[in-house]
Coordinates of C-alpha atoms in Angstrom, one line a residue:
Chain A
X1 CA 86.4 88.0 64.4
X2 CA 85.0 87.2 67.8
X3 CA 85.2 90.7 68.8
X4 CA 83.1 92.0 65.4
X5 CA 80.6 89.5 66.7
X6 CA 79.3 91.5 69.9
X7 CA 78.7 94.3 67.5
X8 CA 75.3 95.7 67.1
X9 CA 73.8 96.4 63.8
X10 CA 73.7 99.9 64.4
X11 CA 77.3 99.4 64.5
X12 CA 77.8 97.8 62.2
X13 CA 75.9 100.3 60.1
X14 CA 78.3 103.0 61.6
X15 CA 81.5 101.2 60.2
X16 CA 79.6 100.7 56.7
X17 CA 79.5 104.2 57.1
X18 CA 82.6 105.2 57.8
X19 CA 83.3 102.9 55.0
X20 CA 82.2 104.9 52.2
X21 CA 83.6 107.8 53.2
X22 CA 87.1 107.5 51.2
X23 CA 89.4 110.4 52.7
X24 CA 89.9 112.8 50.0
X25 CA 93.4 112.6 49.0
X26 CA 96.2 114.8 49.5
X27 CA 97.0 118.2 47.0
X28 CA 99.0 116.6 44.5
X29 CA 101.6 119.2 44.2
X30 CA 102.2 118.6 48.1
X31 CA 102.2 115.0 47.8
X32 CA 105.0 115.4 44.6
X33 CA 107.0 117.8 46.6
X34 CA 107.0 116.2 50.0
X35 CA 108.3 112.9 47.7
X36 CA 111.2 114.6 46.1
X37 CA 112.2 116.0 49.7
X38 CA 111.7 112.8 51.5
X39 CA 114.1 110.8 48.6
X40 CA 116.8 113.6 48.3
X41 CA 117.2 114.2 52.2
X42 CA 115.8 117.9 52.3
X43 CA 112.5 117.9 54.1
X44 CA 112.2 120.6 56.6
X45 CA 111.0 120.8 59.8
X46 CA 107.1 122.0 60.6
X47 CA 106.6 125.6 61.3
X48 CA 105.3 125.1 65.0
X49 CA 106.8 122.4 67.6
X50 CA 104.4 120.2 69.6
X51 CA 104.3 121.4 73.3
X52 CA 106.4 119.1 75.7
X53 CA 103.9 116.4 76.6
X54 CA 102.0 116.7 79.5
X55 CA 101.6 114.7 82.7
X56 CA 99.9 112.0 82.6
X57 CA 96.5 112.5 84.1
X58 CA 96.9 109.6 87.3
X59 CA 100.3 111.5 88.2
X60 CA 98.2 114.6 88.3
X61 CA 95.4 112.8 90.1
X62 CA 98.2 111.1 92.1
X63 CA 99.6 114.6 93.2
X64 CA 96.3 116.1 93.8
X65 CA 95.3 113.1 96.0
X66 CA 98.3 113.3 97.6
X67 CA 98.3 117.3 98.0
X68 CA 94.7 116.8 99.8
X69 CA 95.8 113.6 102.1
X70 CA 99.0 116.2 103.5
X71 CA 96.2 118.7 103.9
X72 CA 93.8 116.9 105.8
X73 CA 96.9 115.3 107.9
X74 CA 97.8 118.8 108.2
X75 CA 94.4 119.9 109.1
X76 CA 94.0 117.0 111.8
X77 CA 97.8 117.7 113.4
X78 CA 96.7 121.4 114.1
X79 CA 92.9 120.6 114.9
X80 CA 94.1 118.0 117.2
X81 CA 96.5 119.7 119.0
X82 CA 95.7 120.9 122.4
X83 CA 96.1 124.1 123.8
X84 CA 99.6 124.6 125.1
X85 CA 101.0 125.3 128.6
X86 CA 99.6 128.7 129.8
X87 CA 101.5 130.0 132.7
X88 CA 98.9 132.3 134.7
X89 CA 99.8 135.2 136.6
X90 CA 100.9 134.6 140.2
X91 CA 101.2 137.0 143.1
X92 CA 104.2 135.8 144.2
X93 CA 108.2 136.6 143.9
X94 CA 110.0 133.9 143.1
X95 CA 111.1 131.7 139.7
X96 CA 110.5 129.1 137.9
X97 CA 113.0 127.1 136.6
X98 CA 112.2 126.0 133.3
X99 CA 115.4 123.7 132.0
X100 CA 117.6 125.1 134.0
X101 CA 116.7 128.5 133.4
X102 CA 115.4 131.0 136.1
X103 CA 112.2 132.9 135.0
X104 CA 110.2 135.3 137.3
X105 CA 107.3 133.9 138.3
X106 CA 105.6 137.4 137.0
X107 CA 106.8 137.0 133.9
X108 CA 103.9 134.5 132.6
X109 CA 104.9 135.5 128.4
X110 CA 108.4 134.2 128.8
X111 CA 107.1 131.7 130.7
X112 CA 104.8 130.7 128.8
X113 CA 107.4 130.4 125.8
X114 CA 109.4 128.3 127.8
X115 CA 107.8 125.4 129.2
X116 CA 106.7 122.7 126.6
X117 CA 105.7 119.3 127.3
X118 CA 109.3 117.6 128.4
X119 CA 110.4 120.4 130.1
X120 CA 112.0 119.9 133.7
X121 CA 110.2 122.4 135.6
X122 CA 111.1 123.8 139.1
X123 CA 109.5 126.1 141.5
X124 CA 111.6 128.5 143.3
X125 CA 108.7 130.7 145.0
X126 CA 106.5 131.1 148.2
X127 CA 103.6 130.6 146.4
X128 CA 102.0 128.3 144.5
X129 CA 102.0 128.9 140.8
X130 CA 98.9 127.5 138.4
X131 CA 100.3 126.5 134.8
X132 CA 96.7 125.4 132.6
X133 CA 96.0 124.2 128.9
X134 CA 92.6 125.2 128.6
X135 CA 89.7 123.1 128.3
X136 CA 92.5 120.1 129.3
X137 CA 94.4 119.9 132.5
X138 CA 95.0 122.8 135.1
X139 CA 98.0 122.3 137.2
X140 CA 99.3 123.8 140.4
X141 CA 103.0 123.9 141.6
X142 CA 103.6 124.3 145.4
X143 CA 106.9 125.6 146.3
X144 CA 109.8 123.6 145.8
X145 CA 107.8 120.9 143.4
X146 CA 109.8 119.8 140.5
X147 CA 108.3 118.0 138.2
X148 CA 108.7 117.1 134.1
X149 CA 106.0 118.7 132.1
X150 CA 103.3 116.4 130.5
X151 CA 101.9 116.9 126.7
X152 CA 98.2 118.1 127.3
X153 CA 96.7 115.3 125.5
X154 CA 95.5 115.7 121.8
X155 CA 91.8 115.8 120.5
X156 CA 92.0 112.9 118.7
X157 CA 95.2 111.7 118.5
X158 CA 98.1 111.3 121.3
X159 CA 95.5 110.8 124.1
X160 CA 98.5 109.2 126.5
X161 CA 100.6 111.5 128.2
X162 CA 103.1 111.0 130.8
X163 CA 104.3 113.6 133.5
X164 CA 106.9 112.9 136.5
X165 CA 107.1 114.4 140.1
X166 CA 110.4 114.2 141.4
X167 CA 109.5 116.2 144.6
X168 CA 107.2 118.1 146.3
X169 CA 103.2 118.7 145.1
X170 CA 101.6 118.8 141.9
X171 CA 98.0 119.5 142.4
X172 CA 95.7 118.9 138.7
X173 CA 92.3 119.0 137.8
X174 CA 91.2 117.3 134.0
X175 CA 88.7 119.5 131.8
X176 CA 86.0 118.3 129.5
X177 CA 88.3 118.0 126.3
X178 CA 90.4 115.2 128.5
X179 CA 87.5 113.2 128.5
X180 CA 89.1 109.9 127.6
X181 CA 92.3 110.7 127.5
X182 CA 94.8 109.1 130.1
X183 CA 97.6 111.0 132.1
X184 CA 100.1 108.6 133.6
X185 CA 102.2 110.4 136.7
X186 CA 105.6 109.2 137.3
X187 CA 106.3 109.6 141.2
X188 CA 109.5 108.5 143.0
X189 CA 107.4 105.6 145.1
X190 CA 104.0 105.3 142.4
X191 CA 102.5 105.6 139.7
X192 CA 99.2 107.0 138.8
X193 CA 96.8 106.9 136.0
X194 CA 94.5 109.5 135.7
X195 CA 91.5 109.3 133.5
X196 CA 89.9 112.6 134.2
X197 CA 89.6 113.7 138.3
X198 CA 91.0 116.4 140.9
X199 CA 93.9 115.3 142.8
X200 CA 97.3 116.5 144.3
X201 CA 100.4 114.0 143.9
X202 CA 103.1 114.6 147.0
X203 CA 106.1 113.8 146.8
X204 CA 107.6 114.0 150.0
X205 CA 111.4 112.4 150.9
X206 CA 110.0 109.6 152.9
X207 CA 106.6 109.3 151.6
X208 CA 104.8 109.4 148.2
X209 CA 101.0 110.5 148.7
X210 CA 97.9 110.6 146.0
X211 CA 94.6 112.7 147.4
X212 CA 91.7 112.7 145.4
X213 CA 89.3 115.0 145.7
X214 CA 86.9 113.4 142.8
X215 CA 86.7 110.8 140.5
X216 CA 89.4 107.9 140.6
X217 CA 92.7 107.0 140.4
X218 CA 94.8 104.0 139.9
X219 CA 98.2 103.7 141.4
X220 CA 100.5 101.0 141.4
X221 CA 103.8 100.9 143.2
X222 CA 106.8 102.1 141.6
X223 CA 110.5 101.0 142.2
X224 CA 112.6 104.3 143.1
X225 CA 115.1 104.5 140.9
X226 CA 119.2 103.3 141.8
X227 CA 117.2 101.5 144.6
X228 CA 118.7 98.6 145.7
X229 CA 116.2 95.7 146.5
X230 CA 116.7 93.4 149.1
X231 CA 115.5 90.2 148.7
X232 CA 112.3 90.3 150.9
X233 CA 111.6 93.8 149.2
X234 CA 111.8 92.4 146.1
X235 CA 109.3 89.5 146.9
X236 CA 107.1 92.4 148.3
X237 CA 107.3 94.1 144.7
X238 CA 106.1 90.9 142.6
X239 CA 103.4 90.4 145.3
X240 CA 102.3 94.3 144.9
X241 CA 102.9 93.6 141.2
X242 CA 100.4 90.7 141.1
X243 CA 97.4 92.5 143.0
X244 CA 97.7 94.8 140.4
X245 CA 97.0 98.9 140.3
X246 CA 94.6 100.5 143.3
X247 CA 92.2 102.2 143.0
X248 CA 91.7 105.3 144.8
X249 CA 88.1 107.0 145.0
X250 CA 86.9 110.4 145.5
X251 CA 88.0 111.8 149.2
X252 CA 90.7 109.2 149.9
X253 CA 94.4 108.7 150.0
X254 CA 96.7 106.7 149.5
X255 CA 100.4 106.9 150.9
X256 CA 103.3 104.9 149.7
X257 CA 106.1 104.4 152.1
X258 CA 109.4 105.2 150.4
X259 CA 111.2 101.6 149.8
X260 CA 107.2 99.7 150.4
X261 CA 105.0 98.4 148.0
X262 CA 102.5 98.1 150.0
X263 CA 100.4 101.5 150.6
X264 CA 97.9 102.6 153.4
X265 CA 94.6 104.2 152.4
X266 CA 93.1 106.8 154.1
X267 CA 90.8 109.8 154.2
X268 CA 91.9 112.4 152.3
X269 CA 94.3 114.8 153.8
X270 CA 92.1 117.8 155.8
X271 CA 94.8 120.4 154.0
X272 CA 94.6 119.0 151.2
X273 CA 90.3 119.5 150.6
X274 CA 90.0 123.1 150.2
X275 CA 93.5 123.4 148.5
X276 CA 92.1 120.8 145.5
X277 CA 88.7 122.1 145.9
X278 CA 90.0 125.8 145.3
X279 CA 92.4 124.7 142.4
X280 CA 88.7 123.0 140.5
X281 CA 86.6 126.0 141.6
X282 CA 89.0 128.9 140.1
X283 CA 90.2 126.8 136.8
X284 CA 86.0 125.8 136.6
X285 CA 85.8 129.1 133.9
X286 CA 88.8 127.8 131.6
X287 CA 88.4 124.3 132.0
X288 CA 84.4 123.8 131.5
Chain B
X1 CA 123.7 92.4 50.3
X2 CA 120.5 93.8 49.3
X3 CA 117.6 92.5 50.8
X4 CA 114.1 93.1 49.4
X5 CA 111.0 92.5 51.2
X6 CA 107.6 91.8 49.9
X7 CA 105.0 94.3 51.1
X8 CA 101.5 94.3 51.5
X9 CA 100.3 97.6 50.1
X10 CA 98.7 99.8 52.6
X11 CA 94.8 99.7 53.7
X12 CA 93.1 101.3 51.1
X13 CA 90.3 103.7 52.7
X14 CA 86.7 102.9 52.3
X15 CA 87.0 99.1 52.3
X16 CA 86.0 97.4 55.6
X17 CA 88.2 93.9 54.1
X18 CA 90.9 95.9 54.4
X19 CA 90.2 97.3 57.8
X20 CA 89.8 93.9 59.3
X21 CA 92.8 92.8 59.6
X22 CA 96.4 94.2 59.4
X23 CA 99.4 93.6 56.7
X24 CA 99.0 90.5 55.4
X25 CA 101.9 88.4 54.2
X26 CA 101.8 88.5 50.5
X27 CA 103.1 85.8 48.0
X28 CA 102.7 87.5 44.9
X29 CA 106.2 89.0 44.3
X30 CA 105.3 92.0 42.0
X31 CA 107.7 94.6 41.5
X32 CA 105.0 96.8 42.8
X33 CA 105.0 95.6 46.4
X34 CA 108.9 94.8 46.3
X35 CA 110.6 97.3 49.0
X36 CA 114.5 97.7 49.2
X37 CA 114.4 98.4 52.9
X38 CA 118.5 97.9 52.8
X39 CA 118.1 100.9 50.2
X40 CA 116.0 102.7 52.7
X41 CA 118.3 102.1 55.3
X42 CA 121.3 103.5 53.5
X43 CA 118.9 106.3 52.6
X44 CA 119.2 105.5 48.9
X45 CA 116.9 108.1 47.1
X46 CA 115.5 105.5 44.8
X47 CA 114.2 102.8 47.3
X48 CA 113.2 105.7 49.5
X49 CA 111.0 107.0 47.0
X50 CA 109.6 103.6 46.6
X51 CA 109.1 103.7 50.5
X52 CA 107.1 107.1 50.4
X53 CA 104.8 105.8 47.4
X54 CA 104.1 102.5 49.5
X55 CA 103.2 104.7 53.0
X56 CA 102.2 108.3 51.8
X57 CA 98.3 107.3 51.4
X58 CA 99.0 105.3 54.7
X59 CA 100.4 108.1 56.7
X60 CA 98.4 110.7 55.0
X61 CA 94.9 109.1 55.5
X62 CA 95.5 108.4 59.2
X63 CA 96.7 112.0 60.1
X64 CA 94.2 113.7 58.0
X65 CA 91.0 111.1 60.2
X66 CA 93.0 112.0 63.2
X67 CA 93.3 116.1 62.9
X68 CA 90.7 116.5 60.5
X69 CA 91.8 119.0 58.0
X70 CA 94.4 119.0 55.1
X71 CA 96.8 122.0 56.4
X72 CA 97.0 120.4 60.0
X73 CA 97.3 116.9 57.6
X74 CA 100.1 118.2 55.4
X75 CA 102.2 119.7 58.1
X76 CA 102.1 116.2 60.4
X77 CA 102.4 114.1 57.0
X78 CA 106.0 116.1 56.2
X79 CA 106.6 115.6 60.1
X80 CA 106.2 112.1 59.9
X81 CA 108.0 111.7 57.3
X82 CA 111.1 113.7 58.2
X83 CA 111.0 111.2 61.1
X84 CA 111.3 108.4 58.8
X85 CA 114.4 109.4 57.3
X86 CA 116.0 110.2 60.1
X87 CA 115.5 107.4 61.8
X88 CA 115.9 105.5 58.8
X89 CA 118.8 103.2 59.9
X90 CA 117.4 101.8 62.9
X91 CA 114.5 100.1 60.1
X92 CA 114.5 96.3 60.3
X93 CA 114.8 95.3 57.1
X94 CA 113.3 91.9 57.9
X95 CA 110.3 93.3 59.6
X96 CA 107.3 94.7 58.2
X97 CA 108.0 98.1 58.5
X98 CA 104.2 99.2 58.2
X99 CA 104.0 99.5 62.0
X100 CA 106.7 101.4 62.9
X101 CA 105.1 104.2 60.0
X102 CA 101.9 104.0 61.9
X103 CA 103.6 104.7 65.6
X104 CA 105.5 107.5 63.9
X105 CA 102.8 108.7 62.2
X106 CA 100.4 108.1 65.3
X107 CA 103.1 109.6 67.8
X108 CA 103.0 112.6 65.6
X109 CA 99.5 113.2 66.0
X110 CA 99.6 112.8 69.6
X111 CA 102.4 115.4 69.4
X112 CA 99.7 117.9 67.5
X113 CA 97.2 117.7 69.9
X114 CA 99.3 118.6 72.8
X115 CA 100.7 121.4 70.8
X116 CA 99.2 124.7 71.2
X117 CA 98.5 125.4 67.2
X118 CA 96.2 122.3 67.5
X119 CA 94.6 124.3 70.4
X120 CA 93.9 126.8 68.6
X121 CA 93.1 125.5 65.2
X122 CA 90.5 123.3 66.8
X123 CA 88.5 126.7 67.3
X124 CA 88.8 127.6 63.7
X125 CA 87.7 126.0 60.5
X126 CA 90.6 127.0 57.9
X127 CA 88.7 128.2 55.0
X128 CA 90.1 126.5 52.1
X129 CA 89.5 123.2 53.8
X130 CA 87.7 120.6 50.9
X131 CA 85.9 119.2 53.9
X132 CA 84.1 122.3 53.9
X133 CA 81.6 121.7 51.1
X134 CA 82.5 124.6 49.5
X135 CA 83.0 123.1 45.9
X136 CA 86.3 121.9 46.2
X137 CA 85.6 117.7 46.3
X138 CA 87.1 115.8 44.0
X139 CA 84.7 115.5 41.0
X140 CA 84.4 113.1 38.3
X141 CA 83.3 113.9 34.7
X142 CA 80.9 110.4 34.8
X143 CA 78.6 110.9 37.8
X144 CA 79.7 114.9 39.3
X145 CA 76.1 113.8 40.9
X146 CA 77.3 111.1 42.7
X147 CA 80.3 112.9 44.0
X148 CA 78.7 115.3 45.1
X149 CA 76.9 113.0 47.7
X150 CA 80.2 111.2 48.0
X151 CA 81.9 114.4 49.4
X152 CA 78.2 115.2 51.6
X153 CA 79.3 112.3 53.3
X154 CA 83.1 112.2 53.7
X155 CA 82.3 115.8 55.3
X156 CA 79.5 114.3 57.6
X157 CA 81.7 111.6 58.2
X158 CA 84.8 113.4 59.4
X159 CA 83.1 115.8 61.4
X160 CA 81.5 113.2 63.6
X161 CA 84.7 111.6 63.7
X162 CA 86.4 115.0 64.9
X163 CA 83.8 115.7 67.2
X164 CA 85.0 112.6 69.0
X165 CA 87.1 112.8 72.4
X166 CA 90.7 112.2 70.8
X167 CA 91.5 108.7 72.7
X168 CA 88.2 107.7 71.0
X169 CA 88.7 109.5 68.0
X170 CA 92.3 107.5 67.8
X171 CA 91.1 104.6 68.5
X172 CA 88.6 104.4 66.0
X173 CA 91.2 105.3 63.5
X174 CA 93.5 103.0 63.9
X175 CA 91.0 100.2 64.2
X176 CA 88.6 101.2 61.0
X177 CA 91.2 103.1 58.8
X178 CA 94.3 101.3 59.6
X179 CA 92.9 97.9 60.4
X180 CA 94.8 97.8 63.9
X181 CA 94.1 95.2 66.4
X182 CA 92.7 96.0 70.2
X183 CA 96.2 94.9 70.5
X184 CA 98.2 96.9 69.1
X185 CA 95.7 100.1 69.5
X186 CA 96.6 99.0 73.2
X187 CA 100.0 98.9 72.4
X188 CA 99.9 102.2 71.0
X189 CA 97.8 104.0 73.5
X190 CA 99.3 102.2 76.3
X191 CA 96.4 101.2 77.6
X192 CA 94.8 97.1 77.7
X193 CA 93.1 95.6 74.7
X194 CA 89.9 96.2 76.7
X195 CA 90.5 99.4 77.1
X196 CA 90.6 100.0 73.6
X197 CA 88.2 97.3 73.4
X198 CA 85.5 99.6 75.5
X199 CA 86.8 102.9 73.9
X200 CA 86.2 101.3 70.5
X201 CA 82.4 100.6 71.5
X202 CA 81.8 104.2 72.7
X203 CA 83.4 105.4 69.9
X204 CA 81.0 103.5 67.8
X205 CA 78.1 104.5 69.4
X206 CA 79.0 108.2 70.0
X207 CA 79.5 108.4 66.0
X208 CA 75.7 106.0 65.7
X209 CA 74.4 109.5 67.5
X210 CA 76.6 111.8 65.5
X211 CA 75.7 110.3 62.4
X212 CA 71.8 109.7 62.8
X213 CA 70.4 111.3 59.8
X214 CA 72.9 109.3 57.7
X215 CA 71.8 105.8 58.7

C-alpha cells in the first residue's frame, strides 16, 4: 500500500507490536449468554445511557467567536459613541421647544432627556441658551433660532453629521475629540462644512450669513426649498455650482443673499467677535 | 427466497495480513463462512446465531481496544448487538454486512465516551480487569511461560493504546484491528482521509513513545 510506504521503521515496529498483542477474549459465559439473547430476541438494554452527544467543537468555537465579535461590536458602539446633548443651565426665562414640546429653559434634566440628535429644536427665550457634548461640539441658541439637532460625531465611527438652521443663529465651537470629523449645516440659502472651527451660522429672512471666528469653512450655495427658479437664476446656480464650495477663513464672512448664489465676503461681523469669542472661551474647560 | 451470502470471517487480532486490508471477497463456499442474511433479516434465531458467531470476536475486539476494559467491553458488546437486531431488517442482504457491524459497533463506543459512566470509569481501574496482571491471562498448559509475557504485553499494549486521545485512539483501531481504510476511518469519523491519514501517524508515533521499553 502506498500509504504503508511513508511509514518509518519505528512504525512499523509499533504495528508489529500492536500485532502480537492478541486482545484477550471475552468471559465465555458472557459470550454464550449474550448469543442465546441475541438469537431468541431478549437482550436487554445496558444499565447506563450514553449522554446526548455534544456539540460539535467548531459550533462551540463558532459561538464563542461569534459571542466575542458581538462583544467587541458592542464594545466599539458604546466606546465610540460621543457624549450626548448636555443642556447647560441658562439664566434666562423662557422654553425650548424640543419636538414640539415646551421645556423651561431652567429645567436642563428634562432637557437634557429630550433633545437627541434629529430633534427639531426651538428657542422661545431672551437669552441665549448653550446645549454642549463634551469634548465635541458646543452650541449656542440665540432667541428665536430653530434649528434640527445634529449627532455629535462618533470616535471612530459616524464621523459625518448633519444639522439644519431654519432661522435665526446657531453659534458652535468644535472640541479636540471632533478632530476629523465633518459637520455639514443645512441653512435656508447655504451650506456649510465644518471640519473643526468657531463660527455662528445666521439665518436671517433675507439673508443667510457664516462668521468665522477661527479656522475655515466651506460653504456652497443652497437652493431654498419650494423656490421657484427663474431661468437666469437657475443659470446662476450651475455657475455657483461649477466654482465649487468657498472657503471662508478665520475673521471673515460670508453672506448669501436669499434667492443668489452668488455671496459677498466680508470682515467678520463686529457683534459677532466677542459673541463667538465668548462662546470658545467659556466652553474652553469642557471642550479641551 | 433465501439468499445466502459468502462471508469473509472477521479480522482475526494479532495478524497485520489481516489488518491490511478489509473483507475480502471469498470464493471458497464453506458452510462456515455461509451467512443467511434473509434469516437475519426475518430475525430467524438460527441464522442469527450464525450472524453473532461470525461478528462477536469482531465487535468484541474493537470495543474492548476502544474502551479498554472487559466490563465497559461487555456492556457496549450487548449494546451493539441489541442494535443489530433491531435494526435487523433494514440489512442488505446483498451487501457485506461487516461494515454496517463496525459503524454500530463504533457508533456505540462514541456513545460511551460521551456518557458520563465512561467519565468516570476512565478515573478507575475496575479491579477484576485481566488487563491488570493480576493472574487472570489466559494461560496455556505448553508454555504458561510464554503467556505470561504474552499477557505483559497485551497489558502494555492496551494501556498505551488507552492512553491515546480517543480520535487517535479510534483511528488506530479501526485501521490496525479492523483493517479500515483512511477512507472509511474518514467516513466514520467524518473527517477526510488525510485527516485520518495525519491522526493515524500521530497515533503511531504517540504509541512509538508510549511503548519504548517494548521495542
Amino acid at each position: 500500500m502506498q500509504q504503508e510506504e511513508q511509514l518509518t521503521e519505528r512504525d512499523l515496529e509499533v504495528r508489529a507490536i500492536l500485532h502480537d498483542a492478541a486482545s484477550p477474549p471475552a468471559e465465555p459465559s458472557f459470550r454464550e449468554r449474550l448469543k442465546r439473547d441475541f438469537a431468541e430476541g431478549t437482550l436487554q438494554e445496558r444499565a447506563f445511557r450514553p449522554a446526548p452527544a455534544r456539540r460539535p467543537k467548531h459550533m462551540i468555537r463558532w459561538a464563542i467567536g461569534l459571542a466575542a465579535a458581538a462583544a467587541v461590536v458592542l464594545a466599539i458602539g458604546v466606546l465610540n459613541e460621543a457624549p450626548a446633548w448636555t443642556a447647560l443651565p441658562s439664566a434666562g426665562s423662557g422654553h425650548l421647544i424640543v419636538d414640539g414640546v415646551a421645556v423651561p429653559v431652567s429645567d436642563t434634566e428634562e432637557l437634557t432627556r429630550r433633545i437627541h440628535p434629529g430633534a427639531r429644536v426651538r428657542l422661545d427665550c431672551v437669552r441665549d441658551f448653550d446645549l454642549v457634548s463634551s469634548g465635541v461640539l458646543a452650541m449656542q441658541l440665540s432667541p428665536g433660532t430653530e434649528i434640527v439637532m445634529p449627532r455629535p460625531p462618533g470616535r471612530w465611527l459616524g464621523r459625518a453629521s448633519r444639522a439644519s438652521v431654519a432661522a435665526g443663529y446657531l453659534r458652535l465651537t468644535t472640541g479636540k475629540r471632533f478632530h476629523g470629523a465633518r459637520l455639514t449645516i443645512d441653512a435656508p440659502d447655504a451650506t456649510v462644512q465644518v471640519t473643526g472651527t468657531t463660527l455662528a451660522v445666521i439665518a436671517e429672512p433675507k439673508l443667510t450669513c457664516i462668521c468665522v471666528l477661527e479656522g475655515n469653512v466651506r460653504v456652497s450655495y443652497r437652493e431654498a426649498e419650494g423656490e421657484k427658479d427663474s431661468k437666469e437664476e437657475e443659470a446662476e446656480e450651475r455657475e455657483a455650482e461649477k466654482s465649487g464650495p468657498m472657503v471662508v477663513t478665520s475673521g471673515h464672512r460670508c453672506t448669501f443673499l436669499h434667492g443668489s448664489a452668488h455671496p459677498y465676503m466680508d470682515e467678520i461681523r463686529d457683534t459677532e467677535r466677542p459673541k463667538l469669542a465668548d462662546l470658545r472661551d467659556r466652553m474652553r474647560s469642557v471642550m479641551d | 427466497m433465501t439468499i445466502r451470502r459468502v462471508l469473509p470471517e472477521g479480522p482475526a487480532t494479532g495478524s497485520l495480513e489481516s489488518a491490511s486490508g478489509g473483507p475480502t471477497d471469498s470464493t471458497q463456499d464453506t458452510p462456515s463462512n455461509v451467512l443467511d442474511l434473509e434469516g437475519v433479516r426475518r430475525r430467524d434465531p438460527e441464522a442469527l446465531a450464525a450472524f453473532f458467531e461470525r461478528y462477536f470476536d469482531r465487535v468484541y475486539g474493537l470495543v474492548y481496544r476502544m474502551l479498554g476494559n472487559h466490563h465497559a467491553a461487555e456492556d457496549a458488546t450487548q449494546d451493539v448487538f441489541l442494535k443489530l437486531h433491531r435494526a435487523a431488517h433494514t440489512l442488505d442482504p446483498s451487501r457485506d454486512p461487516g461494515p454496517w457491524v463496525t459503524t454500530i459497533a463504533f457508533n456505540v463506543c462514541r456513545d460511551v465516551w460521551r456518557s458520563g459512566a465512561s467519565k468516570l470509569s476512565r478515573r478507575s481501574t475496575p479491579i477484576d480487569d485481566p488487563t491488570r496482571g493480576d493472574g487472570l491471562l489466559p494461560q496455556s498448559a505448553e508454555n504458561p511461560e510464554r503467556d505470561v509475557l504474552r499477557g505483559e504485553r497485551e497489558r502494555l499494549v492496551q494501556h498505551a493504546i488507552g492512553s491515546l486521545k480517543e480520535p487517535l485512539r479510534a483511528v488506530i483501531v479501526l485501521r490496525e484491528y479492523q483493517g479500515l481504510s483512511y477512507e472509511e476511518i474518514a467516513e466514520l469519523e467524518k473527517i477526510t482521509p488525510i485527516a485520518a491519514r495525519k491522526r493515524y501517524s500521530r497515533a503511531l508515533a504517540e504509541l512509538g513513545k508510549q511503548l519504548e521499553g517494548v521495542l
